[in-house]
Amino acid sequence: MKKYLIVFLMASLMGCGETKTENKIEEVKVTLPKTEHHLESITKVFDAHGGFGNWSEMKQLSYDMSNGQHHLIELQSRYTRIESENDTTGFDGNEVWVTPATAKASRARMTYNLYFYFYAFPFVVGDEGVIYEDVEPMNILGTTYNGVKISYENGVGESSKDNYIIYSDPETNKMAWLMYTATFGSEKASDRWNLIKYDQWQTINGITLPKSLQWYQYKDGEVGGMRNEVLFENVKLSKEAPSMDNFKMPEGAQIAPRG
């Protein structure tokens, strides 16, 4: 699903128990993203948010969240840095790391990019290996929306068994709701659906992104009240790549275990 070839040149300290402290990362452009697999319905959604081609040219996204986190993402390789009051989490293209060390590191590999993934919809489901299927329109809280289901080919991404349904406004084609299942790496697909409302749109560098994600209660086809809201502020989106130094694993950082 990556559009760039990442070449890692790592210099490691020798000795038992020591942690990698140097990590030079170079980018080599290979090909533009392929879009032949996009259905007309998902293309309309992409276009309503600024176009998948425009998004694919962006290299840097950052934002502040109402939960106190600051996120920085290098979009071509999905390198990530998340700063919070108590710790910093990063992804350097190979390892997910946390500093200072914490018991929460065991789940960091599966959850470090969770908010980015939801926030950057619909564009994060535009890559190769994604399967689209038009589904019946759905009435949510009195309004009917068009639906496109998203699934993955086996082995694509960390959680290829996850499923999503984008529900979009039939007049504007903008996203309004997202239904999703979450497996968090399990080999078994889930049949429990969750529901997010996308609200208060803002356009930055031609790309339309939400200011608010609102999780709603949802069970057996019935929509309940809002149970959680996350706000995104100070959003920056740019074709200029961030410094790769942001994503290097610091000395003494804890590596999130795999599997």
PDB file of C-alpha atoms in Angstrom:
ATOM      1  CA  MET A   1       0.000   0.000   0.000  1.00  0.00           C
ATOM      2  CA  LYS A   2       3.003   2.279   0.165  1.00  0.00           C
ATOM      3  CA  LYS A   3       3.796   4.510  -2.754  1.00  0.00           C
ATOM      4  CA  TYR A   4       7.409   5.096  -1.919  1.00  0.00           C
ATOM      5  CA  LEU A   5      10.404   2.873  -1.475  1.00  0.00           C
ATOM      6  CA  ILE A   6      12.024   3.553   1.879  1.00  0.00           C
ATOM      7  CA  VAL A   7      15.702   2.777   2.238  1.00  0.00           C
ATOM      8  CA  PHE A   8      16.967   2.481   5.789  1.00  0.00           C
ATOM      9  CA  LEU A   9      20.616   3.030   6.655  1.00  0.00           C
ATOM     10  CA  MET A  10      20.989   2.182  10.325  1.00  0.00           C
ATOM     11  CA  ALA A  11      24.100   2.425  12.481  1.00  0.00           C
ATOM     12  CA  SER A  12      23.656   0.339  15.614  1.00  0.00           C
ATOM     13  CA  LEU A  13      25.601   0.497  18.858  1.00  0.00           C
ATOM     14  CA  MET A  14      27.284  -2.791  19.626  1.00  0.00           C
ATOM     15  CA  GLY A  15      26.797  -4.536  22.938  1.00  0.00           C
ATOM     16  CA  CYS A  16      24.187  -6.532  24.822  1.00  0.00           C
ATOM     17  CA  GLY A  17      20.958  -4.750  25.665  1.00  0.00           C
ATOM     18  CA  GLU A  18      21.812  -1.505  23.877  1.00  0.00           C
ATOM     19  CA  THR A  19      19.180   0.301  21.770  1.00  0.00           C
ATOM     20  CA  LYS A  20      19.516   1.676  18.248  1.00  0.00           C
ATOM     21  CA  THR A  21      20.164   5.396  18.469  1.00  0.00           C
ATOM     22  CA  GLU A  22      21.013   6.328  14.869  1.00  0.00           C
ATOM     23  CA  ASN A  23      18.601   5.926  11.999  1.00  0.00           C
ATOM     24  CA  LYS A  24      19.060   7.764   8.742  1.00  0.00           C
ATOM     25  CA  ILE A  25      16.056   7.505   6.451  1.00  0.00           C
ATOM     26  CA  GLU A  26      16.103   8.351   2.776  1.00  0.00           C
ATOM     27  CA  GLU A  27      13.163   8.565   0.382  1.00  0.00           C
ATOM     28  CA  VAL A  28      13.219   7.337  -3.211  1.00  0.00           C
ATOM     29  CA  LYS A  29      10.179   8.036  -5.376  1.00  0.00           C
ATOM     30  CA  VAL A  30       9.127   5.019  -7.414  1.00  0.00           C
ATOM     31  CA  THR A  31       5.615   5.362  -8.886  1.00  0.00           C
ATOM     32  CA  LEU A  32       2.449   7.389  -8.596  1.00  0.00           C
ATOM     33  CA  PRO A  33      -0.468   5.666  -6.837  1.00  0.00           C
ATOM     34  CA  LYS A  34      -2.691   3.447  -8.962  1.00  0.00           C
ATOM     35  CA  THR A  35      -6.401   4.206  -9.089  1.00  0.00           C
ATOM     36  CA  GLU A  36      -7.704   1.698 -11.640  1.00  0.00           C
ATOM     37  CA  HIS A  37      -9.357  -0.306  -8.853  1.00  0.00           C
ATOM     38  CA  HIS A  38     -11.445   2.670  -7.631  1.00  0.00           C
ATOM     39  CA  LEU A  39     -15.185   2.353  -8.169  1.00  0.00           C
ATOM     40  CA  GLU A  40     -17.071   5.352  -9.516  1.00  0.00           C
ATOM     41  CA  SER A  41     -18.863   5.696  -6.181  1.00  0.00           C
ATOM     42  CA  ILE A  42     -15.663   5.941  -4.123  1.00  0.00           C
ATOM     43  CA  THR A  43     -14.118   8.291  -6.684  1.00  0.00           C
ATOM     44  CA  LYS A  44     -17.048  10.662  -6.177  1.00  0.00           C
ATOM     45  CA  VAL A  45     -16.330  10.682  -2.446  1.00  0.00           C
ATOM     46  CA  PHE A  46     -12.615  11.303  -3.033  1.00  0.00           C
ATOM     47  CA  ASP A  47     -13.423  14.152  -5.415  1.00  0.00           C
ATOM     48  CA  ALA A  48     -15.833  15.735  -2.921  1.00  0.00           C
ATOM     49  CA  HIS A  49     -12.938  15.937  -0.454  1.00  0.00           C
ATOM     50  CA  GLY A  50     -10.383  17.369  -2.870  1.00  0.00           C
ATOM     51  CA  GLY A  51      -9.407  14.414  -5.030  1.00  0.00           C
ATOM     52  CA  PHE A  52      -7.243  11.354  -4.380  1.00  0.00           C
ATOM     53  CA  GLY A  53      -4.585  12.664  -6.757  1.00  0.00           C
ATOM     54  CA  ASN A  54      -4.245  15.887  -4.779  1.00  0.00           C
ATOM     55  CA  TRP A  55      -4.084  13.993  -1.494  1.00  0.00           C
ATOM     56  CA  SER A  56      -1.377  11.712  -2.886  1.00  0.00           C
ATOM     57  CA  GLU A  57       0.896  14.704  -3.455  1.00  0.00           C
ATOM     58  CA  MET A  58       0.770  15.728   0.207  1.00  0.00           C
ATOM     59  CA  LYS A  59       3.752  14.797   2.353  1.00  0.00           C
ATOM     60  CA  GLN A  60       2.999  16.172   5.805  1.00  0.00           C
ATOM     61  CA  LEU A  61      -0.035  16.290   8.091  1.00  0.00           C
ATOM     62  CA  SER A  62      -0.124  17.560  11.662  1.00  0.00           C
ATOM     63  CA  TYR A  63      -2.874  18.459  14.108  1.00  0.00           C
ATOM     64  CA  ASP A  64      -3.686  18.942  17.784  1.00  0.00           C
ATOM     65  CA  MET A  65      -6.413  16.821  19.347  1.00  0.00           C
ATOM     66  CA  SER A  66      -8.799  17.681  22.162  1.00  0.00           C
ATOM     67  CA  ASN A  67      -7.394  14.731  24.137  1.00  0.00           C
ATOM     68  CA  GLY A  68      -4.101  16.617  24.444  1.00  0.00           C
ATOM     69  CA  GLN A  69      -2.143  14.777  21.755  1.00  0.00           C
ATOM     70  CA  HIS A  70      -0.139  16.356  18.923  1.00  0.00           C
ATOM     71  CA  HIS A  71       0.231  14.193  15.792  1.00  0.00           C
ATOM     72  CA  LEU A  72       2.788  14.523  12.988  1.00  0.00           C
ATOM     73  CA  ILE A  73       2.583  12.164  10.004  1.00  0.00           C
ATOM     74  CA  GLU A  74       4.855  11.839   6.974  1.00  0.00           C
ATOM     75  CA  LEU A  75       2.148  10.869   4.526  1.00  0.00           C
ATOM     76  CA  GLN A  76       4.125   9.082   1.832  1.00  0.00           C
ATOM     77  CA  SER A  77       5.504   6.455   4.196  1.00  0.00           C
ATOM     78  CA  ARG A  78       3.108   6.947   7.142  1.00  0.00           C
ATOM     79  CA  TYR A  79       5.944   7.636   9.588  1.00  0.00           C
ATOM     80  CA  THR A  80       4.302   8.944  12.746  1.00  0.00           C
ATOM     81  CA  ARG A  81       5.102  10.912  15.893  1.00  0.00           C
ATOM     82  CA  ILE A  82       2.530  11.392  18.664  1.00  0.00           C
ATOM     83  CA  GLU A  83       3.323  13.627  21.607  1.00  0.00           C
ATOM     84  CA  SER A  84       1.221  13.689  24.766  1.00  0.00           C
ATOM     85  CA  GLU A  85       1.678  14.928  28.304  1.00  0.00           C
ATOM     86  CA  ASN A  86       3.057  11.626  29.578  1.00  0.00           C
ATOM     87  CA  ASP A  87       4.871  10.021  26.649  1.00  0.00           C
ATOM     88  CA  THR A  88       5.838  10.124  22.986  1.00  0.00           C
ATOM     89  CA  THR A  89       5.085   7.374  20.470  1.00  0.00           C
ATOM     90  CA  GLY A  90       6.671   7.038  17.057  1.00  0.00           C
ATOM     91  CA  PHE A  91       6.832   4.840  13.973  1.00  0.00           C
ATOM     92  CA  ASP A  92      10.097   4.939  12.023  1.00  0.00           C
ATOM     93  CA  GLY A  93       9.009   2.722   9.141  1.00  0.00           C
ATOM     94  CA  ASN A  94      10.125  -0.430  10.903  1.00  0.00           C
ATOM     95  CA  GLU A  95       9.458  -0.211  14.632  1.00  0.00           C
ATOM     96  CA  VAL A  96       6.814   1.409  16.791  1.00  0.00           C
ATOM     97  CA  TRP A  97       8.541   2.913  19.804  1.00  0.00           C
ATOM     98  CA  VAL A  98       7.432   4.571  23.038  1.00  0.00           C
ATOM     99  CA  THR A  99       9.363   6.815  25.404  1.00  0.00           C
ATOM    100  CA  PRO A 100       9.531   6.688  28.338  1.00  0.00           C
ATOM    101  CA  ALA A 101       8.919   2.956  28.671  1.00  0.00           C
ATOM    102  CA  THR A 102       5.364   2.056  29.644  1.00  0.00           C
ATOM    103  CA  ALA A 103       3.158  -0.987  30.059  1.00  0.00           C
ATOM    104  CA  LYS A 104       0.923   0.476  27.347  1.00  0.00           C
ATOM    105  CA  ALA A 105       3.606  -0.209  24.725  1.00  0.00           C
ATOM    106  CA  SER A 106       2.174  -3.697  24.155  1.00  0.00           C
ATOM    107  CA  ARG A 107      -0.812  -2.181  22.326  1.00  0.00           C
ATOM    108  CA  ALA A 108       0.986   0.710  20.670  1.00  0.00           C
ATOM    109  CA  ARG A 109       1.735  -1.195  17.455  1.00  0.00           C
ATOM    110  CA  MET A 110      -1.959  -1.730  16.768  1.00  0.00           C
ATOM    111  CA  THR A 111      -3.264   1.616  17.998  1.00  0.00           C
ATOM    112  CA  TYR A 112      -0.596   4.266  17.286  1.00  0.00           C
ATOM    113  CA  ASN A 113      -2.172   5.279  13.954  1.00  0.00           C
ATOM    114  CA  LEU A 114      -5.803   4.750  14.932  1.00  0.00           C
ATOM    115  CA  TYR A 115      -6.864   8.401  15.143  1.00  0.00           C
ATOM    116  CA  PHE A 116      -4.918   9.330  12.010  1.00  0.00           C
ATOM    117  CA  TYR A 117      -6.635   6.534  10.106  1.00  0.00           C
ATOM    118  CA  PHE A 118     -10.115   7.694  11.057  1.00  0.00           C
ATOM    119  CA  TYR A 119      -9.240  11.363  10.587  1.00  0.00           C
ATOM    120  CA  ALA A 120      -7.771  10.915   7.089  1.00  0.00           C
ATOM    121  CA  PHE A 121     -10.834   9.128   5.681  1.00  0.00           C
ATOM    122  CA  PRO A 122     -11.735   8.691   2.901  1.00  0.00           C
ATOM    123  CA  PHE A 123      -8.193   8.953   1.479  1.00  0.00           C
ATOM    124  CA  VAL A 124      -6.609   6.223   3.621  1.00  0.00           C
ATOM    125  CA  VAL A 125      -8.750   3.640   1.807  1.00  0.00           C
ATOM    126  CA  GLY A 126      -7.582   4.668  -1.658  1.00  0.00           C
ATOM    127  CA  ASP A 127      -4.451   2.516  -1.865  1.00  0.00           C
ATOM    128  CA  GLU A 128      -3.876  -0.739  -3.704  1.00  0.00           C
ATOM    129  CA  GLY A 129      -5.134  -3.905  -2.035  1.00  0.00           C
ATOM    130  CA  VAL A 130      -8.450  -2.275  -1.115  1.00  0.00           C
ATOM    131  CA  ILE A 131     -11.740  -3.796  -2.311  1.00  0.00           C
ATOM    132  CA  TYR A 132     -14.854  -1.645  -2.824  1.00  0.00           C
ATOM    133  CA  GLU A 133     -18.492  -2.704  -2.950  1.00  0.00           C
ATOM    134  CA  ASP A 134     -21.581  -0.537  -3.363  1.00  0.00           C
ATOM    135  CA  VAL A 135     -24.130  -1.288  -0.629  1.00  0.00           C
ATOM    136  CA  GLU A 136     -27.737  -0.264  -0.100  1.00  0.00           C
ATOM    137  CA  PRO A 137     -28.358   3.295   1.102  1.00  0.00           C
ATOM    138  CA  MET A 138     -28.945   3.604   4.835  1.00  0.00           C
ATOM    139  CA  ASN A 139     -31.184   5.904   6.835  1.00  0.00           C
ATOM    140  CA  ILE A 140     -29.298   7.326   9.809  1.00  0.00           C
ATOM    141  CA  LEU A 141     -31.174   9.608  12.194  1.00  0.00           C
ATOM    142  CA  GLY A 142     -33.726  10.535   9.540  1.00  0.00           C
ATOM    143  CA  THR A 143     -31.431  11.073   6.532  1.00  0.00           C
ATOM    144  CA  THR A 144     -30.618   8.544   3.810  1.00  0.00           C
ATOM    145  CA  TYR A 145     -26.984   8.174   2.721  1.00  0.00           C
ATOM    146  CA  ASN A 146     -25.214   6.318  -0.090  1.00  0.00           C
ATOM    147  CA  GLY A 147     -22.926   3.500   1.022  1.00  0.00           C
ATOM    148  CA  VAL A 148     -19.599   2.036  -0.133  1.00  0.00           C
ATOM    149  CA  LYS A 149     -18.126  -0.932   1.734  1.00  0.00           C
ATOM    150  CA  ILE A 150     -14.354  -1.226   2.048  1.00  0.00           C
ATOM    151  CA  SER A 151     -12.455  -4.437   2.742  1.00  0.00           C
ATOM    152  CA  TYR A 152      -8.891  -5.629   2.152  1.00  0.00           C
ATOM    153  CA  GLU A 153      -7.081  -8.339   0.321  1.00  0.00           C
ATOM    154  CA  ASN A 154      -5.553 -10.934   2.657  1.00  0.00           C
ATOM    155  CA  GLY A 155      -2.360  -9.742   4.281  1.00  0.00           C
ATOM    156  CA  VAL A 156      -2.837  -6.058   3.457  1.00  0.00           C
ATOM    157  CA  GLY A 157      -2.091  -3.799   6.419  1.00  0.00           C
ATOM    158  CA  GLU A 158      -1.933  -4.656  10.115  1.00  0.00           C
ATOM    159  CA  SER A 159      -5.627  -5.652  10.264  1.00  0.00           C
ATOM    160  CA  SER A 160      -6.740  -7.004   6.896  1.00  0.00           C
ATOM    161  CA  LYS A 161      -9.943  -8.438   8.410  1.00  0.00           C
ATOM    162  CA  ASP A 162     -11.298  -4.976   9.285  1.00  0.00           C
ATOM    163  CA  ASN A 163     -14.273  -3.687   7.306  1.00  0.00           C
ATOM    164  CA  TYR A 164     -15.604  -0.167   6.747  1.00  0.00           C
ATOM    165  CA  ILE A 165     -18.685   1.382   5.179  1.00  0.00           C
ATOM    166  CA  ILE A 166     -18.566   5.024   4.107  1.00  0.00           C
ATOM    167  CA  TYR A 167     -21.984   6.685   4.101  1.00  0.00           C
ATOM    168  CA  SER A 168     -21.972   9.876   2.045  1.00  0.00           C
ATOM    169  CA  ASP A 169     -24.399  12.704   1.328  1.00  0.00           C
ATOM    170  CA  PRO A 170     -26.194  11.837  -1.946  1.00  0.00           C
ATOM    171  CA  GLU A 171     -26.108  15.478  -3.066  1.00  0.00           C
ATOM    172  CA  THR A 172     -22.561  16.546  -2.137  1.00  0.00           C
ATOM    173  CA  ASN A 173     -20.880  13.088  -1.952  1.00  0.00           C
ATOM    174  CA  LYS A 174     -19.082  14.188   1.216  1.00  0.00           C
ATOM    175  CA  MET A 175     -18.649  11.654   4.000  1.00  0.00           C
ATOM    176  CA  ALA A 176     -21.243  11.894   6.720  1.00  0.00           C
ATOM    177  CA  TRP A 177     -20.799   8.634   8.658  1.00  0.00           C
ATOM    178  CA  LEU A 178     -18.359   5.754   8.926  1.00  0.00           C
ATOM    179  CA  MET A 179     -19.280   2.279  10.111  1.00  0.00           C
ATOM    180  CA  TYR A 180     -16.408  -0.036  10.977  1.00  0.00           C
ATOM    181  CA  THR A 181     -15.408  -3.300  12.585  1.00  0.00           C
ATOM    182  CA  ALA A 182     -12.130  -3.593  14.473  1.00  0.00           C
ATOM    183  CA  THR A 183     -10.099  -6.783  14.847  1.00  0.00           C
ATOM    184  CA  PHE A 184      -6.849  -5.251  16.207  1.00  0.00           C
ATOM    185  CA  GLY A 185      -4.781  -7.895  14.459  1.00  0.00           C
ATOM    186  CA  SER A 186      -7.025 -10.885  15.170  1.00  0.00           C
ATOM    187  CA  GLU A 187      -7.257 -13.541  12.472  1.00  0.00           C
ATOM    188  CA  LYS A 188     -11.035 -13.605  12.909  1.00  0.00           C
ATOM    189  CA  ALA A 189     -13.287 -10.960  11.355  1.00  0.00           C
ATOM    190  CA  SER A 190     -15.664  -9.134  13.693  1.00  0.00           C
ATOM    191  CA  ASP A 191     -19.414  -8.710  13.162  1.00  0.00           C
ATOM    192  CA  ARG A 192     -19.678  -5.865  15.699  1.00  0.00           C
ATOM    193  CA  TRP A 193     -20.118  -2.526  13.939  1.00  0.00           C
ATOM    194  CA  ASN A 194     -19.190   0.885  15.345  1.00  0.00           C
ATOM    195  CA  LEU A 195     -20.417   4.257  14.083  1.00  0.00           C
ATOM    196  CA  ILE A 196     -18.659   7.628  13.673  1.00  0.00           C
ATOM    197  CA  LYS A 197     -20.172  10.890  12.495  1.00  0.00           C
ATOM    198  CA  TYR A 198     -17.953  13.245  10.453  1.00  0.00           C
ATOM    199  CA  ASP A 199     -18.775  16.894  11.089  1.00  0.00           C
ATOM    200  CA  GLN A 200     -17.650  20.534  10.741  1.00  0.00           C
ATOM    201  CA  TRP A 201     -15.552  20.309   7.595  1.00  0.00           C
ATOM    202  CA  GLN A 202     -12.485  22.456   6.880  1.00  0.00           C
ATOM    203  CA  THR A 203     -10.498  22.734   3.632  1.00  0.00           C
ATOM    204  CA  ILE A 204      -6.703  22.957   3.784  1.00  0.00           C
ATOM    205  CA  ASN A 205      -4.556  23.067   0.632  1.00  0.00           C
ATOM    206  CA  GLY A 206      -7.585  21.918  -1.344  1.00  0.00           C
ATOM    207  CA  ILE A 207      -8.243  18.877   0.871  1.00  0.00           C
ATOM    208  CA  THR A 208     -11.422  18.742   2.981  1.00  0.00           C
ATOM    209  CA  LEU A 209     -10.974  17.223   6.431  1.00  0.00           C
ATOM    210  CA  PRO A 210     -13.245  17.068   9.497  1.00  0.00           C
ATOM    211  CA  LYS A 211     -12.966  19.243  12.577  1.00  0.00           C
ATOM    212  CA  SER A 212     -14.923  16.734  14.646  1.00  0.00           C
ATOM    213  CA  LEU A 213     -15.284  12.953  14.924  1.00  0.00           C
ATOM    214  CA  GLN A 214     -18.263  11.829  16.992  1.00  0.00           C
ATOM    215  CA  TRP A 215     -18.658   8.217  18.098  1.00  0.00           C
ATOM    216  CA  TYR A 216     -22.302   7.136  18.444  1.00  0.00           C
ATOM    217  CA  GLN A 217     -23.895   4.235  20.230  1.00  0.00           C
ATOM    218  CA  TYR A 218     -24.902   1.575  17.699  1.00  0.00           C
ATOM    219  CA  LYS A 219     -26.359  -1.898  18.187  1.00  0.00           C
ATOM    220  CA  ASP A 220     -28.551  -4.190  16.079  1.00  0.00           C
ATOM    221  CA  GLY A 221     -29.132  -1.485  13.494  1.00  0.00           C
ATOM    222  CA  GLU A 222     -30.256   1.105  16.029  1.00  0.00           C
ATOM    223  CA  VAL A 223     -28.416   4.405  16.454  1.00  0.00           C
ATOM    224  CA  GLY A 224     -28.257   5.801  19.973  1.00  0.00           C
ATOM    225  CA  GLY A 225     -26.776   8.961  21.392  1.00  0.00           C
ATOM    226  CA  MET A 226     -23.275  10.364  20.969  1.00  0.00           C
ATOM    227  CA  ARG A 227     -20.840   8.724  23.389  1.00  0.00           C
ATOM    228  CA  ASN A 228     -17.586  10.510  22.569  1.00  0.00           C
ATOM    229  CA  GLU A 229     -16.264  13.435  20.515  1.00  0.00           C
ATOM    230  CA  VAL A 230     -12.720  14.289  19.454  1.00  0.00           C
ATOM    231  CA  LEU A 231     -11.846  17.695  17.993  1.00  0.00           C
ATOM    232  CA  PHE A 232      -8.955  18.448  15.619  1.00  0.00           C
ATOM    233  CA  GLU A 233      -7.320  21.872  15.670  1.00  0.00           C
ATOM    234  CA  ASN A 234      -4.256  23.643  14.228  1.00  0.00           C
ATOM    235  CA  VAL A 235      -4.375  21.340  11.213  1.00  0.00           C
ATOM    236  CA  LYS A 236      -1.505  21.670   8.752  1.00  0.00           C
ATOM    237  CA  LEU A 237      -1.277  19.837   5.428  1.00  0.00           C
ATOM    238  CA  SER A 238       1.659  20.362   3.116  1.00  0.00           C
ATOM    239  CA  LYS A 239       3.561  19.061   0.089  1.00  0.00           C
ATOM    240  CA  GLU A 240       6.761  19.716   2.019  1.00  0.00           C
ATOM    241  CA  ALA A 241       8.123  16.674   3.843  1.00  0.00           C
ATOM    242  CA  PRO A 242       8.897  16.956   7.557  1.00  0.00           C
ATOM    243  CA  SER A 243      12.367  16.279   8.898  1.00  0.00           C
ATOM    244  CA  MET A 244      12.951  12.549   9.261  1.00  0.00           C
ATOM    245  CA  ASP A 245      14.638  13.285  12.585  1.00  0.00           C
ATOM    246  CA  ASN A 246      11.139  13.520  14.077  1.00  0.00           C
ATOM    247  CA  PHE A 247      10.652   9.782  13.684  1.00  0.00           C
ATOM    248  CA  LYS A 248      14.006   8.401  14.829  1.00  0.00           C
ATOM    249  CA  MET A 249      13.863   6.098  17.811  1.00  0.00           C
ATOM    250  CA  PRO A 250      15.403   7.912  20.795  1.00  0.00           C
ATOM    251  CA  GLU A 251      18.035   6.264  22.930  1.00  0.00           C
ATOM    252  CA  GLY A 252      16.367   4.127  25.581  1.00  0.00           C
ATOM    253  CA  ALA A 253      12.973   4.051  23.872  1.00  0.00           C
ATOM    254  CA  GLN A 254      10.857   0.918  24.309  1.00  0.00           C
ATOM    255  CA  ILE A 255       9.996  -1.027  21.148  1.00  0.00           C
ATOM    256  CA  ALA A 256       6.351  -2.091  20.932  1.00  0.00           C
ATOM    257  CA  PRO A 257       6.283  -5.911  20.605  1.00  0.00           C
ATOM    258  CA  ARG A 258       4.919  -7.518  17.447  1.00  0.00           C
ATOM    259  CA  GLY A 259       1.939  -9.838  17.612  1.00  0.00           C
TER     260      GLY A 259
END
